[in-house]
PDB file of C-alpha atoms in Angstrom:
ATOM      1  CA  UNK A   1     121.266 156.156 126.509  1.00 68.00           C
ATOM      2  CA  UNK A   2     124.948 155.997 125.503  1.00 69.00           C
ATOM      3  CA  UNK A   3     127.132 158.318 127.521  1.00 68.00           C
ATOM      4  CA  UNK A   4     124.538 158.664 130.273  1.00 75.00           C
ATOM      5  CA  UNK A   5     122.430 161.185 128.322  1.00 81.00           C
ATOM      6  CA  UNK A   6     118.790 161.365 129.370  1.00 86.00           C
ATOM      7  CA  UNK A   7     116.117 160.383 126.903  1.00 87.00           C
ATOM      8  CA  UNK A   8     113.975 163.352 125.740  1.00 89.00           C
ATOM      9  CA  UNK A   9     110.643 163.671 127.532  1.00 90.00           C
ATOM     10  CA  UNK A  10     109.177 166.277 125.196  1.00 94.00           C
ATOM     11  CA  UNK A  11     108.951 164.751 121.733  1.00 93.00           C
ATOM     12  CA  UNK A  12     107.270 167.072 119.174  1.00 94.00           C
ATOM     13  CA  UNK A  13     107.753 164.353 116.556  1.00 93.00           C
ATOM     14  CA  UNK A  14     104.947 162.344 118.145  1.00 95.00           C
ATOM     15  CA  UNK A  15     102.428 164.629 116.415  1.00 95.00           C
ATOM     16  CA  UNK A  16     104.184 164.364 113.049  1.00 95.00           C
ATOM     17  CA  UNK A  17     104.222 160.563 112.870  1.00 96.00           C
ATOM     18  CA  UNK A  18     101.264 160.052 110.536  1.00 95.00           C
ATOM     19  CA  UNK A  19      99.373 162.136 108.006  1.00 90.00           C
ATOM     20  CA  UNK A  20      96.251 161.997 110.175  1.00 92.00           C
ATOM     21  CA  UNK A  21      98.130 163.331 113.199  1.00 94.00           C
ATOM     22  CA  UNK A  22      99.663 166.111 111.134  1.00 92.00           C
ATOM     23  CA  UNK A  23      96.178 167.075 109.912  1.00 91.00           C
ATOM     24  CA  UNK A  24      94.873 167.047 113.487  1.00 94.00           C
ATOM     25  CA  UNK A  25      97.346 169.672 114.704  1.00 95.00           C
ATOM     26  CA  UNK A  26      97.868 171.743 111.543  1.00 94.00           C
ATOM     27  CA  UNK A  27      97.834 175.421 112.511  1.00 95.00           C
ATOM     28  CA  UNK A  28      97.067 176.898 109.088  1.00 96.00           C
ATOM     29  CA  UNK A  29      94.154 176.016 106.846  1.00 94.00           C
ATOM     30  CA  UNK A  30      94.128 176.290 103.072  1.00 96.00           C
ATOM     31  CA  UNK A  31      90.812 175.770 101.335  1.00 96.00           C
ATOM     32  CA  UNK A  32      89.340 176.617  97.913  1.00 97.00           C
ATOM     33  CA  UNK A  33      86.992 179.186  99.474  1.00 97.00           C
ATOM     34  CA  UNK A  34      90.057 181.229 100.522  1.00 98.00           C
ATOM     35  CA  UNK A  35      91.367 181.487  96.955  1.00 98.00           C
ATOM     36  CA  UNK A  36      90.419 184.065  94.322  1.00 98.00           C
ATOM     37  CA  UNK A  37      91.246 183.469  90.657  1.00 98.00           C
ATOM     38  CA  UNK A  38      92.552 186.504  88.719  1.00 98.00           C
ATOM     39  CA  UNK A  39      91.681 186.298  85.009  1.00 97.00           C
ATOM     40  CA  UNK A  40      92.405 188.384  81.923  1.00 96.00           C
ATOM     41  CA  UNK A  41      89.829 188.834  79.184  1.00 97.00           C
ATOM     42  CA  UNK A  42      90.954 190.377  75.917  1.00 95.00           C
ATOM     43  CA  UNK A  43      88.698 192.177  73.517  1.00 96.00           C
ATOM     44  CA  UNK A  44      88.315 190.573  70.095  1.00 94.00           C
ATOM     45  CA  UNK A  45      89.660 187.091  70.863  1.00 95.00           C
ATOM     46  CA  UNK A  46      87.909 184.005  69.492  1.00 95.00           C
ATOM     47  CA  UNK A  47      89.904 181.599  71.646  1.00 96.00           C
ATOM     48  CA  UNK A  48      92.245 181.848  74.653  1.00 96.00           C
ATOM     49  CA  UNK A  49      95.728 183.215  74.013  1.00 95.00           C
ATOM     50  CA  UNK A  50      98.607 181.859  76.160  1.00 95.00           C
ATOM     51  CA  UNK A  51     100.736 184.347  78.110  1.00 95.00           C
ATOM     52  CA  UNK A  52     104.302 183.219  77.488  1.00 92.00           C
ATOM     53  CA  UNK A  53     105.796 184.599  80.710  1.00 93.00           C
ATOM     54  CA  UNK A  54     103.007 183.070  82.819  1.00 94.00           C
ATOM     55  CA  UNK A  55     102.877 179.360  81.931  1.00 95.00           C
ATOM     56  CA  UNK A  56      99.361 177.960  82.228  1.00 95.00           C
ATOM     57  CA  UNK A  57      97.707 181.413  82.229  1.00 95.00           C
ATOM     58  CA  UNK A  58      95.861 182.865  79.233  1.00 96.00           C
ATOM     59  CA  UNK A  59      94.126 185.938  77.963  1.00 95.00           C
ATOM     60  CA  UNK A  60      90.537 184.728  77.765  1.00 97.00           C
ATOM     61  CA  UNK A  61      87.944 185.206  75.092  1.00 97.00           C
ATOM     62  CA  UNK A  62      84.467 186.004  76.336  1.00 97.00           C
ATOM     63  CA  UNK A  63      83.420 182.373  75.828  1.00 97.00           C
ATOM     64  CA  UNK A  64      86.417 180.912  77.639  1.00 98.00           C
ATOM     65  CA  UNK A  65      85.946 183.437  80.450  1.00 98.00           C
ATOM     66  CA  UNK A  66      82.411 182.201  81.033  1.00 98.00           C
ATOM     67  CA  UNK A  67      83.703 178.629  81.140  1.00 98.00           C
ATOM     68  CA  UNK A  68      86.444 179.603  83.602  1.00 98.00           C
ATOM     69  CA  UNK A  69      83.901 181.344  85.840  1.00 98.00           C
ATOM     70  CA  UNK A  70      81.616 178.312  85.797  1.00 98.00           C
ATOM     71  CA  UNK A  71      84.553 176.050  86.709  1.00 98.00           C
ATOM     72  CA  UNK A  72      85.620 178.388  89.521  1.00 98.00           C
ATOM     73  CA  UNK A  73      82.119 178.324  90.977  1.00 98.00           C
ATOM     74  CA  UNK A  74      81.977 174.527  90.722  1.00 98.00           C
ATOM     75  CA  UNK A  75      85.339 174.274  92.508  1.00 98.00           C
ATOM     76  CA  UNK A  76      84.090 176.412  95.382  1.00 97.00           C
ATOM     77  CA  UNK A  77      86.604 179.228  94.899  1.00 98.00           C
ATOM     78  CA  UNK A  78      86.181 182.447  96.837  1.00 98.00           C
ATOM     79  CA  UNK A  79      85.864 184.692  93.809  1.00 98.00           C
ATOM     80  CA  UNK A  80      87.091 185.683  90.371  1.00 98.00           C
ATOM     81  CA  UNK A  81      88.995 188.950  89.793  1.00 98.00           C
ATOM     82  CA  UNK A  82      88.591 190.389  86.294  1.00 98.00           C
ATOM     83  CA  UNK A  83      91.123 192.371  84.280  1.00 97.00           C
ATOM     84  CA  UNK A  84      90.163 193.731  80.873  1.00 96.00           C
ATOM     85  CA  UNK A  85      92.511 194.069  77.901  1.00 95.00           C
ATOM     86  CA  UNK A  86      91.016 196.473  75.324  1.00 95.00           C
ATOM     87  CA  UNK A  87      91.867 196.677  71.652  1.00 93.00           C
ATOM     88  CA  UNK A  88      92.188 200.463  71.777  1.00 93.00           C
ATOM     89  CA  UNK A  89      93.686 202.708  74.448  1.00 94.00           C
ATOM     90  CA  UNK A  90      93.851 206.466  74.938  1.00 94.00           C
ATOM     91  CA  UNK A  91      95.421 208.987  77.286  1.00 93.00           C
ATOM     92  CA  UNK A  92      92.518 209.004  79.762  1.00 94.00           C
ATOM     93  CA  UNK A  93      91.549 205.333  79.714  1.00 94.00           C
ATOM     94  CA  UNK A  94      88.048 206.003  78.416  1.00 95.00           C
ATOM     95  CA  UNK A  95      87.473 202.317  77.698  1.00 95.00           C
ATOM     96  CA  UNK A  96      87.266 201.730  81.448  1.00 96.00           C
ATOM     97  CA  UNK A  97      84.075 203.811  81.617  1.00 97.00           C
ATOM     98  CA  UNK A  98      82.398 202.478  78.480  1.00 97.00           C
ATOM     99  CA  UNK A  99      79.440 200.216  79.383  1.00 97.00           C
ATOM    100  CA  UNK A 100      80.359 198.203  76.296  1.00 97.00           C
ATOM    101  CA  UNK A 101      84.069 198.181  77.096  1.00 97.00           C
ATOM    102  CA  UNK A 102      85.652 194.786  77.560  1.00 97.00           C
ATOM    103  CA  UNK A 103      85.881 194.878  81.358  1.00 98.00           C
ATOM    104  CA  UNK A 104      82.264 195.899  81.915  1.00 98.00           C
ATOM    105  CA  UNK A 105      81.096 193.370  79.329  1.00 98.00           C
ATOM    106  CA  UNK A 106      83.148 190.699  81.106  1.00 98.00           C
ATOM    107  CA  UNK A 107      81.514 191.552  84.426  1.00 98.00           C
ATOM    108  CA  UNK A 108      78.071 191.106  82.862  1.00 98.00           C
ATOM    109  CA  UNK A 109      79.150 187.819  81.288  1.00 98.00           C
ATOM    110  CA  UNK A 110      80.386 186.397  84.584  1.00 98.00           C
ATOM    111  CA  UNK A 111      77.333 187.534  86.536  1.00 98.00           C
ATOM    112  CA  UNK A 112      75.052 186.028  83.893  1.00 98.00           C
ATOM    113  CA  UNK A 113      76.994 182.758  84.039  1.00 98.00           C
ATOM    114  CA  UNK A 114      77.304 182.198  87.785  1.00 98.00           C
ATOM    115  CA  UNK A 115      75.012 184.700  89.524  1.00 97.00           C
ATOM    116  CA  UNK A 116      75.684 184.796  93.252  1.00 96.00           C
ATOM    117  CA  UNK A 117      77.465 181.433  93.280  1.00 97.00           C
ATOM    118  CA  UNK A 118      80.830 183.161  92.760  1.00 98.00           C
ATOM    119  CA  UNK A 119      81.626 186.771  93.688  1.00 98.00           C
ATOM    120  CA  UNK A 120      82.448 188.779  90.571  1.00 98.00           C
ATOM    121  CA  UNK A 121      85.326 191.147  91.356  1.00 98.00           C
ATOM    122  CA  UNK A 122      86.934 193.683  89.063  1.00 98.00           C
ATOM    123  CA  UNK A 123      90.186 195.590  89.017  1.00 97.00           C
ATOM    124  CA  UNK A 124      89.517 199.313  89.284  1.00 97.00           C
ATOM    125  CA  UNK A 125      92.516 200.950  87.668  1.00 95.00           C
ATOM    126  CA  UNK A 126      93.406 202.645  84.397  1.00 94.00           C
ATOM    127  CA  UNK A 127      96.725 201.048  83.504  1.00 92.00           C
ATOM    128  CA  UNK A 128      95.138 198.490  81.167  1.00 91.00           C
ATOM    129  CA  UNK A 129      93.236 201.266  79.373  1.00 94.00           C
ATOM    130  CA  UNK A 130      95.767 204.104  78.996  1.00 93.00           C
ATOM    131  CA  UNK A 131      98.180 204.424  76.086  1.00 90.00           C
ATOM    132  CA  UNK A 132     100.923 205.531  78.496  1.00 90.00           C
ATOM    133  CA  UNK A 133     100.329 202.582  80.833  1.00 85.00           C
ATOM    134  CA  UNK A 134     100.023 204.547  84.057  1.00 89.00           C
ATOM    135  CA  UNK A 135      97.317 203.943  86.641  1.00 88.00           C
ATOM    136  CA  UNK A 136      95.883 207.441  86.281  1.00 91.00           C
ATOM    137  CA  UNK A 137      95.549 210.411  83.987  1.00 94.00           C
ATOM    138  CA  UNK A 138      98.608 212.577  83.397  1.00 94.00           C
ATOM    139  CA  UNK A 139      99.190 216.232  84.185  1.00 94.00           C
ATOM    140  CA  UNK A 140     100.817 218.566  81.689  1.00 94.00           C
ATOM    141  CA  UNK A 141     104.251 217.801  83.103  1.00 93.00           C
ATOM    142  CA  UNK A 142     103.784 214.046  82.604  1.00 89.00           C
ATOM    143  CA  UNK A 143     103.205 213.205  86.271  1.00 93.00           C
ATOM    144  CA  UNK A 144     100.180 211.228  87.390  1.00 93.00           C
ATOM    145  CA  UNK A 145      97.484 213.675  88.513  1.00 96.00           C
ATOM    146  CA  UNK A 146      96.098 212.185  91.725  1.00 97.00           C
ATOM    147  CA  UNK A 147      92.881 214.196  92.037  1.00 96.00           C
ATOM    148  CA  UNK A 148      91.973 214.140  88.359  1.00 96.00           C
ATOM    149  CA  UNK A 149      92.409 210.372  88.496  1.00 97.00           C
ATOM    150  CA  UNK A 150      90.034 210.129  91.446  1.00 97.00           C
ATOM    151  CA  UNK A 151      87.253 211.609  89.340  1.00 97.00           C
ATOM    152  CA  UNK A 152      87.745 208.854  86.760  1.00 97.00           C
ATOM    153  CA  UNK A 153      87.876 206.154  89.443  1.00 97.00           C
ATOM    154  CA  UNK A 154      84.529 207.325  90.793  1.00 98.00           C
ATOM    155  CA  UNK A 155      82.917 206.964  87.368  1.00 98.00           C
ATOM    156  CA  UNK A 156      84.651 203.644  86.779  1.00 98.00           C
ATOM    157  CA  UNK A 157      83.290 202.263  90.054  1.00 98.00           C
ATOM    158  CA  UNK A 158      79.743 203.196  89.099  1.00 98.00           C
ATOM    159  CA  UNK A 159      80.178 201.681  85.624  1.00 98.00           C
ATOM    160  CA  UNK A 160      81.340 198.394  87.141  1.00 98.00           C
ATOM    161  CA  UNK A 161      78.498 198.413  89.640  1.00 98.00           C
ATOM    162  CA  UNK A 162      75.985 198.997  86.864  1.00 98.00           C
ATOM    163  CA  UNK A 163      77.468 195.955  85.115  1.00 98.00           C
ATOM    164  CA  UNK A 164      76.776 193.855  88.218  1.00 98.00           C
ATOM    165  CA  UNK A 165      80.119 193.636  89.990  1.00 98.00           C
ATOM    166  CA  UNK A 166      79.999 192.576  93.632  1.00 98.00           C
ATOM    167  CA  UNK A 167      83.481 193.710  94.672  1.00 98.00           C
ATOM    168  CA  UNK A 168      85.588 196.523  93.199  1.00 98.00           C
ATOM    169  CA  UNK A 169      89.352 196.535  93.641  1.00 98.00           C
ATOM    170  CA  UNK A 170      90.840 200.039  93.459  1.00 97.00           C
ATOM    171  CA  UNK A 171      94.488 199.261  92.803  1.00 95.00           C
ATOM    172  CA  UNK A 172      96.041 202.490  91.533  1.00 94.00           C
ATOM    173  CA  UNK A 173      97.448 203.686  94.888  1.00 94.00           C
ATOM    174  CA  UNK A 174      95.992 207.171  94.494  1.00 95.00           C
ATOM    175  CA  UNK A 175      95.574 209.057  97.759  1.00 96.00           C
ATOM    176  CA  UNK A 176      91.895 209.104  98.736  1.00 97.00           C
ATOM    177  CA  UNK A 177      90.807 206.505  96.180  1.00 98.00           C
ATOM    178  CA  UNK A 178      88.757 204.401  98.588  1.00 98.00           C
ATOM    179  CA  UNK A 179      86.799 207.380  99.919  1.00 98.00           C
ATOM    180  CA  UNK A 180      85.963 208.566  96.408  1.00 98.00           C
ATOM    181  CA  UNK A 181      84.934 205.103  95.230  1.00 98.00           C
ATOM    182  CA  UNK A 182      82.799 204.492  98.310  1.00 98.00           C
ATOM    183  CA  UNK A 183      81.077 207.858  97.972  1.00 98.00           C
ATOM    184  CA  UNK A 184      80.408 207.319  94.261  1.00 98.00           C
ATOM    185  CA  UNK A 185      78.974 203.852  94.800  1.00 98.00           C
ATOM    186  CA  UNK A 186      76.738 204.962  97.647  1.00 98.00           C
ATOM    187  CA  UNK A 187      75.608 208.046  95.767  1.00 98.00           C
ATOM    188  CA  UNK A 188      74.551 205.915  92.806  1.00 98.00           C
ATOM    189  CA  UNK A 189      72.590 203.482  94.959  1.00 98.00           C
ATOM    190  CA  UNK A 190      75.224 200.740  94.979  1.00 98.00           C
ATOM    191  CA  UNK A 191      75.865 200.668  98.711  1.00 98.00           C
ATOM    192  CA  UNK A 192      75.993 196.856  98.663  1.00 98.00           C
ATOM    193  CA  UNK A 193      79.052 196.729  96.380  1.00 98.00           C
ATOM    194  CA  UNK A 194      82.111 195.945  98.505  1.00 98.00           C
ATOM    195  CA  UNK A 195      85.527 197.618  98.210  1.00 98.00           C
ATOM    196  CA  UNK A 196      88.684 195.499  98.257  1.00 98.00           C
ATOM    197  CA  UNK A 197      91.397 198.123  98.628  1.00 98.00           C
ATOM    198  CA  UNK A 198      94.850 197.449  97.237  1.00 97.00           C
ATOM    199  CA  UNK A 199      96.233 199.201 100.284  1.00 97.00           C
ATOM    200  CA  UNK A 200      99.891 198.205 100.458  1.00 97.00           C
ATOM    201  CA  UNK A 201     100.896 197.838  96.815  1.00 96.00           C
ATOM    202  CA  UNK A 202     104.620 198.064  96.239  1.00 97.00           C
ATOM    203  CA  UNK A 203     106.644 199.176  93.212  1.00 95.00           C
ATOM    204  CA  UNK A 204     107.881 195.649  92.615  1.00 94.00           C
ATOM    205  CA  UNK A 205     110.149 194.027  90.046  1.00 89.00           C
ATOM    206  CA  UNK A 206     107.936 190.938  90.272  1.00 89.00           C
ATOM    207  CA  UNK A 207     105.101 192.568  88.289  1.00 86.00           C
ATOM    208  CA  UNK A 208     106.948 192.026  85.005  1.00 79.00           C
ATOM    209  CA  UNK A 209     104.913 189.144  83.506  1.00 83.00           C
ATOM    210  CA  UNK A 210     101.641 190.917  84.350  1.00 77.00           C
ATOM    211  CA  UNK A 211     102.579 193.622  81.875  1.00 78.00           C
ATOM    212  CA  UNK A 212     102.561 191.056  79.090  1.00 77.00           C
ATOM    213  CA  UNK A 213      99.209 189.773  80.358  1.00 78.00           C
ATOM    214  CA  UNK A 214      97.552 193.183  79.974  1.00 75.00           C
ATOM    215  CA  UNK A 215      99.609 194.358  76.972  1.00 70.00           C
ATOM    216  CA  UNK A 216     100.929 197.208  79.091  1.00 76.00           C
ATOM    217  CA  UNK A 217     102.309 200.228  77.301  1.00 69.00           C
ATOM    218  CA  UNK A 218     103.921 201.627  80.447  1.00 73.00           C
ATOM    219  CA  UNK A 219     106.331 204.499  79.956  1.00 72.00           C
ATOM    220  CA  UNK A 220     108.630 205.042  82.918  1.00 72.00           C
ATOM    221  CA  UNK A 221     107.785 203.481  86.278  1.00 80.00           C
ATOM    222  CA  UNK A 222     105.215 203.779  89.072  1.00 85.00           C
ATOM    223  CA  UNK A 223     107.454 204.680  91.981  1.00 85.00           C
ATOM    224  CA  UNK A 224     105.756 208.042  92.581  1.00 88.00           C
ATOM    225  CA  UNK A 225     102.530 206.320  93.621  1.00 86.00           C
ATOM    226  CA  UNK A 226     103.241 202.680  94.443  1.00 92.00           C
ATOM    227  CA  UNK A 227     105.077 202.080  97.721  1.00 92.00           C
ATOM    228  CA  UNK A 228     108.810 201.936  98.231  1.00 95.00           C
ATOM    229  CA  UNK A 229     109.847 198.290  98.880  1.00 96.00           C
ATOM    230  CA  UNK A 230     111.993 199.459 101.800  1.00 97.00           C
ATOM    231  CA  UNK A 231     108.968 200.557 103.856  1.00 97.00           C
ATOM    232  CA  UNK A 232     106.954 198.383 106.214  1.00 97.00           C
ATOM    233  CA  UNK A 233     105.254 200.803 108.610  1.00 97.00           C
ATOM    234  CA  UNK A 234     103.928 202.773 105.648  1.00 97.00           C
ATOM    235  CA  UNK A 235     102.071 199.678 104.464  1.00 97.00           C
ATOM    236  CA  UNK A 236     100.186 199.463 107.734  1.00 98.00           C
ATOM    237  CA  UNK A 237      99.420 203.183 107.598  1.00 97.00           C
ATOM    238  CA  UNK A 238      97.978 202.837 104.099  1.00 98.00           C
ATOM    239  CA  UNK A 239      95.738 199.964 105.207  1.00 98.00           C
ATOM    240  CA  UNK A 240      94.442 201.927 108.186  1.00 98.00           C
ATOM    241  CA  UNK A 241      93.740 204.940 105.981  1.00 98.00           C
ATOM    242  CA  UNK A 242      91.762 202.790 103.563  1.00 98.00           C
ATOM    243  CA  UNK A 243      89.679 201.305 106.357  1.00 98.00           C
ATOM    244  CA  UNK A 244      88.935 204.788 107.656  1.00 98.00           C
ATOM    245  CA  UNK A 245      87.753 205.673 104.127  1.00 98.00           C
ATOM    246  CA  UNK A 246      85.383 202.704 103.996  1.00 98.00           C
ATOM    247  CA  UNK A 247      87.315 199.699 102.678  1.00 98.00           C
ATOM    248  CA  UNK A 248      85.628 196.361 103.380  1.00 98.00           C
ATOM    249  CA  UNK A 249      88.823 194.382 102.771  1.00 98.00           C
ATOM    250  CA  UNK A 250      92.451 195.442 102.389  1.00 98.00           C
ATOM    251  CA  UNK A 251      95.252 193.890 100.375  1.00 98.00           C
ATOM    252  CA  UNK A 252      99.013 193.521 100.388  1.00 98.00           C
ATOM    253  CA  UNK A 253     100.606 193.107  96.948  1.00 97.00           C
ATOM    254  CA  UNK A 254     102.943 191.370  96.134  1.00 97.00           C
ATOM    255  CA  UNK A 255     102.690 188.573  98.656  1.00 98.00           C
ATOM    256  CA  UNK A 256     105.940 186.610  98.979  1.00 97.00           C
ATOM    257  CA  UNK A 257     108.465 189.439  99.247  1.00 96.00           C
ATOM    258  CA  UNK A 258     106.152 191.256 101.690  1.00 98.00           C
ATOM    259  CA  UNK A 259     105.039 188.573 104.134  1.00 98.00           C
ATOM    260  CA  UNK A 260     106.312 190.734 106.985  1.00 98.00           C
ATOM    261  CA  UNK A 261     104.043 193.584 105.865  1.00 98.00           C
ATOM    262  CA  UNK A 262     101.162 191.149 105.513  1.00 98.00           C
ATOM    263  CA  UNK A 263     101.629 189.999 109.112  1.00 98.00           C
ATOM    264  CA  UNK A 264     101.819 193.586 110.364  1.00 98.00           C
ATOM    265  CA  UNK A 265      98.655 194.549 108.497  1.00 98.00           C
ATOM    266  CA  UNK A 266      96.762 191.485 109.733  1.00 98.00           C
ATOM    267  CA  UNK A 267      97.680 192.357 113.325  1.00 98.00           C
ATOM    268  CA  UNK A 268      96.667 196.008 112.905  1.00 98.00           C
ATOM    269  CA  UNK A 269      93.237 195.816 111.231  1.00 98.00           C
ATOM    270  CA  UNK A 270      89.815 194.374 111.963  1.00 97.00           C
ATOM    271  CA  UNK A 271      88.677 193.650 108.408  1.00 98.00           C
ATOM    272  CA  UNK A 272      89.565 190.687 106.153  1.00 98.00           C
ATOM    273  CA  UNK A 273      93.047 190.886 104.636  1.00 98.00           C
ATOM    274  CA  UNK A 274      93.920 189.699 101.131  1.00 98.00           C
ATOM    275  CA  UNK A 275      97.301 189.115  99.514  1.00 98.00           C
ATOM    276  CA  UNK A 276      98.087 188.793  95.810  1.00 97.00           C
ATOM    277  CA  UNK A 277     100.367 185.949  94.727  1.00 97.00           C
ATOM    278  CA  UNK A 278     101.519 187.844  91.660  1.00 96.00           C
ATOM    279  CA  UNK A 279     102.754 187.018  88.170  1.00 93.00           C
ATOM    280  CA  UNK A 280     106.479 187.064  88.915  1.00 95.00           C
ATOM    281  CA  UNK A 281     105.981 184.753  91.868  1.00 96.00           C
ATOM    282  CA  UNK A 282     104.168 182.309  89.592  1.00 96.00           C
ATOM    283  CA  UNK A 283     106.829 182.617  86.893  1.00 96.00           C
ATOM    284  CA  UNK A 284     109.671 181.722  89.268  1.00 97.00           C
ATOM    285  CA  UNK A 285     107.983 178.557  90.490  1.00 97.00           C
ATOM    286  CA  UNK A 286     106.966 177.515  86.984  1.00 97.00           C
ATOM    287  CA  UNK A 287     110.463 178.081  85.601  1.00 97.00           C
ATOM    288  CA  UNK A 288     112.126 176.105  88.398  1.00 98.00           C
ATOM    289  CA  UNK A 289     109.600 173.280  88.035  1.00 98.00           C
ATOM    290  CA  UNK A 290     110.035 173.176  84.256  1.00 97.00           C
ATOM    291  CA  UNK A 291     113.756 172.664  84.806  1.00 97.00           C
ATOM    292  CA  UNK A 292     113.125 169.833  87.251  1.00 98.00           C
ATOM    293  CA  UNK A 293     114.619 171.764  90.157  1.00 98.00           C
ATOM    294  CA  UNK A 294     111.556 171.619  92.423  1.00 98.00           C
ATOM    295  CA  UNK A 295     108.375 169.582  92.881  1.00 98.00           C
ATOM    296  CA  UNK A 296     105.795 171.875  91.259  1.00 98.00           C
ATOM    297  CA  UNK A 297     102.695 170.786  93.159  1.00 97.00           C
ATOM    298  CA  UNK A 298     104.432 170.795  96.527  1.00 96.00           C
ATOM    299  CA  UNK A 299     105.973 174.196  95.840  1.00 98.00           C
ATOM    300  CA  UNK A 300     102.614 175.712  94.858  1.00 98.00           C
ATOM    301  CA  UNK A 301     100.880 174.424  97.972  1.00 97.00           C
ATOM    302  CA  UNK A 302     103.758 175.529 100.192  1.00 97.00           C
ATOM    303  CA  UNK A 303     103.701 178.986  98.603  1.00 98.00           C
ATOM    304  CA  UNK A 304      99.968 179.443  99.133  1.00 98.00           C
ATOM    305  CA  UNK A 305     100.184 178.094 102.676  1.00 98.00           C
ATOM    306  CA  UNK A 306     102.957 180.552 103.528  1.00 98.00           C
ATOM    307  CA  UNK A 307     100.723 183.444 102.485  1.00 98.00           C
ATOM    308  CA  UNK A 308      97.874 182.140 104.614  1.00 98.00           C
ATOM    309  CA  UNK A 309     100.230 181.505 107.545  1.00 98.00           C
ATOM    310  CA  UNK A 310     101.482 185.100 107.362  1.00 98.00           C
ATOM    311  CA  UNK A 311      97.930 186.322 107.890  1.00 98.00           C
ATOM    312  CA  UNK A 312      96.006 186.465 104.629  1.00 98.00           C
ATOM    313  CA  UNK A 313      92.329 185.582 104.879  1.00 98.00           C
ATOM    314  CA  UNK A 314      92.071 185.661 101.080  1.00 98.00           C
ATOM    315  CA  UNK A 315      94.744 184.760  98.515  1.00 98.00           C
ATOM    316  CA  UNK A 316      94.537 185.914  94.919  1.00 98.00           C
ATOM    317  CA  UNK A 317      96.456 183.357  92.869  1.00 98.00           C
ATOM    318  CA  UNK A 318      96.590 182.198  89.266  1.00 97.00           C
ATOM    319  CA  UNK A 319      96.863 178.655  90.630  1.00 98.00           C
ATOM    320  CA  UNK A 320      93.452 178.809  92.380  1.00 98.00           C
ATOM    321  CA  UNK A 321      91.533 176.490  90.040  1.00 98.00           C
ATOM    322  CA  UNK A 322      94.400 174.005  89.805  1.00 97.00           C
ATOM    323  CA  UNK A 323      95.060 173.963  93.543  1.00 98.00           C
ATOM    324  CA  UNK A 324      91.423 173.495  94.604  1.00 97.00           C
ATOM    325  CA  UNK A 325      91.201 169.754  93.774  1.00 96.00           C
ATOM    326  CA  UNK A 326      94.591 169.150  95.388  1.00 96.00           C
ATOM    327  CA  UNK A 327      93.344 170.637  98.642  1.00 94.00           C
ATOM    328  CA  UNK A 328      90.484 168.151  98.749  1.00 84.00           C
ATOM    329  CA  UNK A 329      93.016 165.342  98.458  1.00 83.00           C
ATOM    330  CA  UNK A 330      95.039 166.649 101.404  1.00 71.00           C
ATOM    331  CA  UNK A 331      98.227 168.693 101.691  1.00 64.00           C
TER     332      UNK A 331
END
């Protein structure tokens, strides 16, 4: 070589030369079965209603929800996570317990549509159902009452199980929520219903568009129960606590700003780990793509791959149904 420099002997580029070689040595897999589709179903709708801050995502009617579930099953997705948006709310979130409330009706609709072909999952939290928008019931001083909320979560878990749910997702970050939910399910004869614990859920600015999706009436913030974004070790501790209480899977939420926490949790636990690619993460990609600043498809696949690479066995993402056919075509 010029200047007497030696030619390189180790050439990592050899394994990047063709698409087939890159596929051969790819370290991270991304497949439809690893993706869960979160969906919103709103009471009283006759047709889907677009969510303006989440391009491509809608509040479903019951009919469009059934169609979305059937499509998800056909695509081979790993599951569908249901969020209910009721017409009426109250201080204690009573609609969450009503067998004829929108979330429990939606569970029955999905189970009737797809049976065991697609796991029906449901959010187990009160924020969609309370007129104050918090994830639990309030004490006289306006704070969220942890233990009073646990009693409601127990009843909510049983109501969802009676509707046919296969996986419940306690997401309110109440201390002891997994233990209470597990005990309630087992006591009611629903020992086969799995618990996906939202273990490390942070008080994030990236949740903003979700609040439009569920018509949130939040007053104040959730920093007294969701985790401080500055803490990493605490996220691992929360996951370990949830496993000790009986969680079958644990979750880190959000995903992208907490990939370090996700990696720490994956290394610390011996159950499957999920991560939630949340509304604000979607909105940023969609906004940049709409302005022509990034390649939308490539950015979506890179985003989902990064979450898998950081350690997630399961990724909840609003792009699940759209990404599934792309994955069959190759990265």
